[in-house]
Tab-separated table of C-alpha atoms and ligand atoms in Angstrom:
chain	number	residue	atom	x	y	z
A	1	MET	CA	-0.159	-0.019	0.194
A	2	THR	CA	1.400	3.630	-0.796
A	3	LYS	CA	2.578	5.776	2.205
A	4	LEU	CA	1.478	8.844	2.520
A	5	GLY	CA	4.360	12.453	4.185
A	6	VAL	CA	2.655	14.591	4.764
A	7	ASN	CA	5.013	17.517	4.228
A	8	ILE	CA	3.678	20.761	7.076
A	9	ASP	CA	6.697	23.715	5.393
A	10	HIS	CA	3.366	25.396	4.544
A	11	VAL	CA	2.460	25.272	8.368
A	12	ALA	CA	5.432	27.380	9.570
A	13	ALA	CA	5.075	30.114	6.595
A	14	VAL	CA	1.867	30.675	8.718
A	15	ARG	CA	3.748	30.961	11.489
A	16	GLN	CA	6.873	33.501	9.823
A	17	MET	CA	4.975	35.762	8.117
A	18	ARG	CA	3.848	37.497	11.731
A	19	ARG	CA	7.498	35.469	13.561
A	20	GLU	CA	4.924	34.133	15.605
A	21	ASN	CA	5.170	30.750	17.478
A	22	PHE	CA	2.098	29.484	16.225
A	23	PRO	CA	0.978	27.551	14.696
A	24	SER	CA	2.794	25.452	16.066
A	25	LEU	CA	4.485	22.493	13.757
A	26	VAL	CA	5.465	20.007	16.649
A	27	GLU	CA	1.653	20.622	17.323
A	28	ALA	CA	0.475	19.949	13.104
A	29	ALA	CA	2.718	16.930	13.086
A	30	ALA	CA	0.713	15.428	16.057
A	31	ILE	CA	-2.682	15.248	13.700
A	32	CYS	CA	-1.104	14.228	11.194
A	33	GLU	CA	-0.190	11.284	12.837
A	34	LYS	CA	-2.940	10.908	13.884
A	35	ASN	CA	-4.911	10.280	10.704
A	36	GLY	CA	-2.624	9.011	9.020
A	37	ALA	CA	0.220	10.438	7.503
A	38	ASP	CA	3.162	7.299	7.905
A	39	SER	CA	5.796	10.261	7.576
A	40	ILE	CA	6.360	14.441	8.050
A	41	THR	CA	8.688	15.978	5.696
A	42	VAL	CA	10.061	20.002	6.019
A	43	HIS	CA	12.439	21.026	3.770
A	44	LEU	CA	15.224	23.396	5.732
A	45	ARG	CA	15.922	25.649	2.467
A	46	GLU	CA	19.086	27.656	3.111
A	47	ASP	CA	17.530	31.013	3.547
A	48	ARG	CA	15.387	30.114	6.152
A	49	ARG	CA	12.068	31.426	4.794
A	50	HIS	CA	9.605	28.809	6.325
A	51	ILE	CA	11.043	25.919	8.619
A	52	GLN	CA	13.703	27.462	11.181
A	53	ASP	CA	16.910	25.298	12.690
A	54	LYS	CA	14.574	24.994	15.203
A	55	ASP	CA	11.491	23.457	14.311
A	56	VAL	CA	13.885	20.340	12.845
A	57	TYR	CA	15.056	20.001	16.430
A	58	ASP	CA	11.638	19.898	18.072
A	59	LEU	CA	10.027	17.816	14.967
A	60	LYS	CA	12.868	15.366	15.540
A	61	ASP	CA	12.391	14.409	19.615
A	62	SER	CA	8.054	14.499	18.681
A	63	ILE	CA	7.704	12.794	15.119
A	64	ASN	CA	7.084	9.224	16.393
A	65	THR	CA	6.603	7.609	12.687
A	66	ASN	CA	8.911	9.160	10.252
A	67	PHE	CA	11.129	12.487	10.224
A	68	ASN	CA	12.043	13.078	6.018
A	69	LEU	CA	14.384	16.131	6.180
A	70	GLU	CA	14.248	17.582	2.730
A	71	MET	CA	17.697	19.752	2.267
A	72	ALA	CA	19.936	21.274	-0.532
A	73	ALA	CA	23.073	18.903	-0.508
A	74	SER	CA	25.459	21.903	1.318
A	75	GLY	CA	27.355	21.803	4.370
A	76	GLU	CA	26.257	23.002	6.352
A	77	MET	CA	22.871	21.012	5.203
A	78	VAL	CA	24.840	17.452	5.580
A	79	ASN	CA	26.564	18.906	8.914
A	80	ILE	CA	22.327	19.313	10.259
A	81	ALA	CA	21.137	16.618	9.010
A	82	LEU	CA	24.761	15.067	11.502
A	83	ASP	CA	23.278	16.518	14.000
A	84	VAL	CA	19.645	15.795	14.223
A	85	ARG	CA	19.586	12.490	12.577
A	86	PRO	CA	15.954	12.105	10.544
A	87	ASP	CA	15.105	8.798	9.599
A	88	PHE	CA	14.576	9.965	6.290
A	89	VAL	CA	17.130	12.640	3.787
A	90	CYS	CA	15.150	13.842	0.512
A	91	ILE	CA	18.508	15.948	-1.077
A	92	VAL	CA	17.411	18.688	-3.292
A	93	PRO	CA	17.816	21.891	-5.638
A	94	GLU	CA	17.532	24.870	-4.694
A	95	LYS	CA	17.295	28.412	-5.911
A	96	ARG	CA	16.739	30.927	-3.555
A	97	GLN	CA	14.506	33.054	-5.966
A	98	GLU	CA	11.987	29.892	-6.566
A	99	LEU	CA	8.715	29.891	-4.631
A	100	THR	CA	9.054	26.736	-4.393
A	101	THR	CA	11.618	23.580	-5.571
A	102	GLU	CA	11.790	23.974	-9.584
A	103	GLY	CA	12.470	20.954	-11.597
A	104	GLY	CA	14.854	17.442	-10.108
A	105	LEU	CA	18.103	17.405	-9.095
A	106	ASP	CA	20.924	16.582	-12.113
A	107	VAL	CA	22.000	13.860	-10.323
A	108	LYS	CA	24.451	13.262	-13.467
A	109	SER	CA	26.126	16.650	-13.628
A	110	GLN	CA	27.567	15.961	-10.356
A	111	LYS	CA	28.042	12.280	-9.019
A	112	GLY	CA	31.254	12.886	-7.404
A	113	LYS	CA	29.467	15.955	-4.536
A	114	LEU	CA	26.645	13.804	-4.068
A	115	LEU	CA	28.505	10.306	-3.727
A	116	SER	CA	30.184	11.871	-0.430
A	117	VAL	CA	26.800	13.341	0.105
A	118	VAL	CA	25.192	9.910	1.050
A	119	ASP	CA	28.216	8.686	1.798
A	120	ARG	CA	28.022	10.547	4.709
A	121	LEU	CA	24.962	10.381	5.700
A	122	LYS	CA	23.817	6.622	5.309
A	123	ASN	CA	27.029	6.503	7.399
A	124	ALA	CA	25.003	7.937	10.181
A	125	GLY	CA	21.864	5.425	9.251
A	126	ILE	CA	20.165	7.759	6.998
A	127	VAL	CA	17.764	6.133	4.082
A	128	VAL	CA	18.924	8.639	1.609
A	129	SER	CA	16.503	10.068	-1.770
A	130	MET	CA	17.403	11.504	-4.569
A	131	PHE	CA	15.050	14.176	-5.946
A	132	ILE	CA	15.219	14.096	-9.566
A	133	ASP	CA	13.014	14.569	-12.575
A	134	ALA	CA	11.189	10.744	-13.981
A	135	ASP	CA	14.041	10.001	-16.024
A	136	VAL	CA	15.725	6.607	-16.485
A	137	GLU	CA	18.863	8.229	-16.592
A	138	GLN	CA	19.360	9.968	-13.386
A	139	VAL	CA	17.521	7.074	-11.662
A	140	LEU	CA	20.119	5.126	-13.579
A	141	ALA	CA	22.889	7.971	-11.344
A	142	SER	CA	21.570	7.601	-8.734
A	143	SER	CA	21.698	4.397	-7.851
A	144	ASP	CA	25.226	5.443	-9.178
A	145	ILE	CA	26.310	7.144	-5.717
A	146	GLY	CA	24.154	4.807	-3.257
A	147	ALA	CA	20.486	6.547	-2.935
A	148	ASP	CA	18.487	4.298	-1.389
A	149	VAL	CA	14.861	5.763	-2.280
A	150	VAL	CA	14.626	8.845	-5.453
A	151	GLU	CA	11.257	10.205	-5.809
A	152	PHE	CA	10.285	11.610	-8.500
A	153	HIS	CA	9.641	15.270	-9.161
A	154	THR	CA	5.387	14.934	-10.281
A	155	GLY	CA	5.582	19.627	-10.827
A	156	GLN	CA	5.118	18.907	-14.929
A	157	TYR	CA	3.163	16.079	-14.570
A	158	ALA	CA	0.310	17.976	-12.315
A	159	LYS	CA	1.291	21.060	-15.332
A	160	ILE	CA	-0.032	18.076	-17.541
A	161	PHE	CA	-3.397	16.731	-15.825
A	162	ARG	CA	-4.397	20.999	-15.052
A	163	GLU	CA	-3.445	22.413	-19.079
A	164	ASN	CA	-4.268	19.474	-21.004
A	165	GLY	CA	-6.423	17.155	-19.127
A	166	ILE	CA	-6.057	13.286	-18.933
A	167	ASN	CA	-6.967	12.022	-22.828
A	168	SER	CA	-3.717	14.877	-24.276
A	169	ILE	CA	-0.940	13.808	-25.639
A	170	GLU	CA	0.714	15.701	-23.077
A	171	PHE	CA	-0.544	13.153	-20.889
A	172	LYS	CA	0.264	10.563	-22.320
A	173	GLU	CA	3.749	10.721	-22.656
A	174	GLU	CA	4.254	12.393	-18.981
A	175	MET	CA	2.783	9.492	-17.937
A	176	ASN	CA	4.911	7.487	-20.282
A	177	PHE	CA	7.825	8.490	-17.824
A	178	PHE	CA	6.810	7.320	-15.052
A	179	PHE	CA	5.858	4.460	-15.938
A	180	GLU	CA	9.646	3.592	-17.186
A	181	ALA	CA	11.261	5.360	-14.673
A	182	SER	CA	9.865	3.342	-12.154
A	183	GLN	CA	9.947	0.852	-13.772
A	184	GLU	CA	14.401	0.886	-14.057
A	185	ALA	CA	13.923	2.342	-9.936
A	186	ILE	CA	13.119	-0.864	-8.881
A	187	ARG	CA	15.029	-2.283	-10.819
A	188	LYS	CA	17.316	-1.041	-9.362
A	189	GLY	CA	16.945	-1.892	-5.812
A	190	LEU	CA	15.605	1.528	-5.556
A	191	LEU	CA	12.432	2.371	-3.161
A	192	VAL	CA	10.316	5.293	-5.640
A	193	ASN	CA	8.506	8.256	-4.254
A	194	ALA	CA	6.480	11.059	-5.993
A	195	GLY	CA	5.755	14.640	-4.685
A	196	HIS	CA	4.592	18.239	-5.780
A	197	GLY	CA	1.612	19.615	-7.620
A	198	LEU	CA	0.029	16.296	-6.013
A	199	ASP	CA	-3.155	17.340	-4.548
A	200	TYR	CA	-6.836	15.785	-4.705
A	201	ASP	CA	-8.022	16.215	-8.396
A	202	ASN	CA	-5.027	15.023	-9.397
A	203	ILE	CA	-4.151	12.343	-7.240
A	204	GLU	CA	-6.189	9.470	-8.227
A	205	GLN	CA	-4.799	9.517	-12.262
A	206	PHE	CA	-1.065	9.205	-10.434
A	207	CYS	CA	-1.771	6.761	-8.931
A	208	LYS	CA	-2.034	4.455	-12.370
A	209	VAL	CA	1.586	4.578	-11.537
A	210	SER	CA	2.765	0.895	-9.959
A	211	GLY	CA	4.572	0.511	-7.338
A	212	ILE	CA	5.053	3.240	-5.286
A	213	ASN	CA	6.510	3.678	-1.670
A	214	GLU	CA	4.930	6.588	-1.180
A	215	PHE	CA	3.630	10.354	-2.063
A	216	ASN	CA	4.625	13.140	-0.382
A	217	ILE	CA	2.605	16.189	-0.256
A	218	GLY	CA	2.339	19.649	1.238
A	219	PHE	CA	0.791	23.067	-0.203
A	220	SER	CA	-2.558	21.247	-1.343
A	221	ILE	CA	-3.206	19.131	2.293
A	222	ILE	CA	-2.999	22.336	4.089
A	223	ALA	CA	-4.517	24.513	1.522
A	224	LYS	CA	-6.901	22.402	1.849
A	225	SER	CA	-7.169	22.301	5.471
A	226	ILE	CA	-8.216	26.167	6.230
A	227	PHE	CA	-11.830	25.287	5.080
A	228	THR	CA	-11.420	21.576	6.799
A	229	GLY	CA	-9.669	20.949	9.428
A	230	LEU	CA	-6.211	19.009	9.625
A	231	GLU	CA	-7.405	15.764	10.659
A	232	MET	CA	-9.614	16.641	8.048
A	233	ALA	CA	-7.078	17.174	4.990
A	234	VAL	CA	-5.195	14.641	5.967
A	235	LYS	CA	-7.679	11.288	6.008
A	236	ASN	CA	-9.250	12.513	2.954
A	237	MET	CA	-5.698	12.868	1.116
A	238	LYS	CA	-4.627	8.930	2.497
A	239	GLU	CA	-8.838	7.938	1.270
A	240	LEU	CA	-7.637	8.700	-1.799
A	241	ILE	CA	-4.235	6.655	-2.366
A	242	GLY	CA	-5.359	4.480	0.011
A	243	GLY	CA	-6.705	1.803	-2.423
A	244	ASN	CA	-3.250	1.723	-3.380
B	301	PXP	N1	8.948	16.470	-2.365
B	301	PXP	C1	9.557	17.909	-2.292
B	301	PXP	C2	10.477	17.415	-3.008
B	301	PXP	C3	9.678	19.764	-1.662
B	301	PXP	O1	10.470	19.584	-2.871
B	301	PXP	C4	7.942	19.357	-2.537
B	301	PXP	C5	7.895	20.571	-2.015
B	301	PXP	O2	8.279	21.039	-1.155
B	301	PXP	C6	7.165	18.512	-1.507
B	301	PXP	C7	7.546	16.536	-1.897
B	301	PXP	C8	5.492	18.735	-1.750
B	301	PXP	O3	4.866	19.564	-2.834
B	301	PXP	P1	3.545	20.354	-2.539
B	301	PXP	O4	4.479	21.107	-1.219
B	301	PXP	O5	3.495	20.155	-4.209
B	301	PXP	O6	2.604	19.107	-2.486
């Protein structure tokens, strides 16, 4: 059965708008866990626009499921991860000006640097994931450097779903990238996660890609929770992926 990881960055984004100490990330994580989340994700960005260093330590102490830290492959972030020891680290590309993570990590062109990052994290007992586009070459490069997991960036999938529709050629082509890349990853012994832009409308079609270990979903769940409460928002998403 495919698992649900909930990204709670946007709870911190609301808090940081007023530099207050609420809404509480620890409370948000606990509500997600109570209502079916299999893991909790935060992205500690270089500019600290939402998640702060203290959040990472507080969550490490409070999360009962699995704690997934998203981060750039920088020396600063690796040192924090080695100190905090989350269950999982997902290496993501990061640009200061972007609104959110745009596109997957180019593992193929920076294998040397990423190999040493993966090594250091794995030696500390952390399961390491690469956030990549659904591209067979990037899957093979991730396998070469010893990653345990690949997380496929589904941002383009979400865009095509919205703009072209599921009967378009573009949509079929996009799905084929996921079918091929996930099969290759599974052949290589990697776990396959997916996330970015997944929501209550587009998740069902994506579930046609078999073998997905976990979806990591943030924005749509936190946005829905404004109207339904976080409990219902998590429960509803869990139901939508539940049959897989
Ligand atoms: N996975 C990764 C690696 C991400 O960077 C993000 C966005 O922070 C997500 C999943 C979740 O994306 P969204 O907030 O659009 O659901």
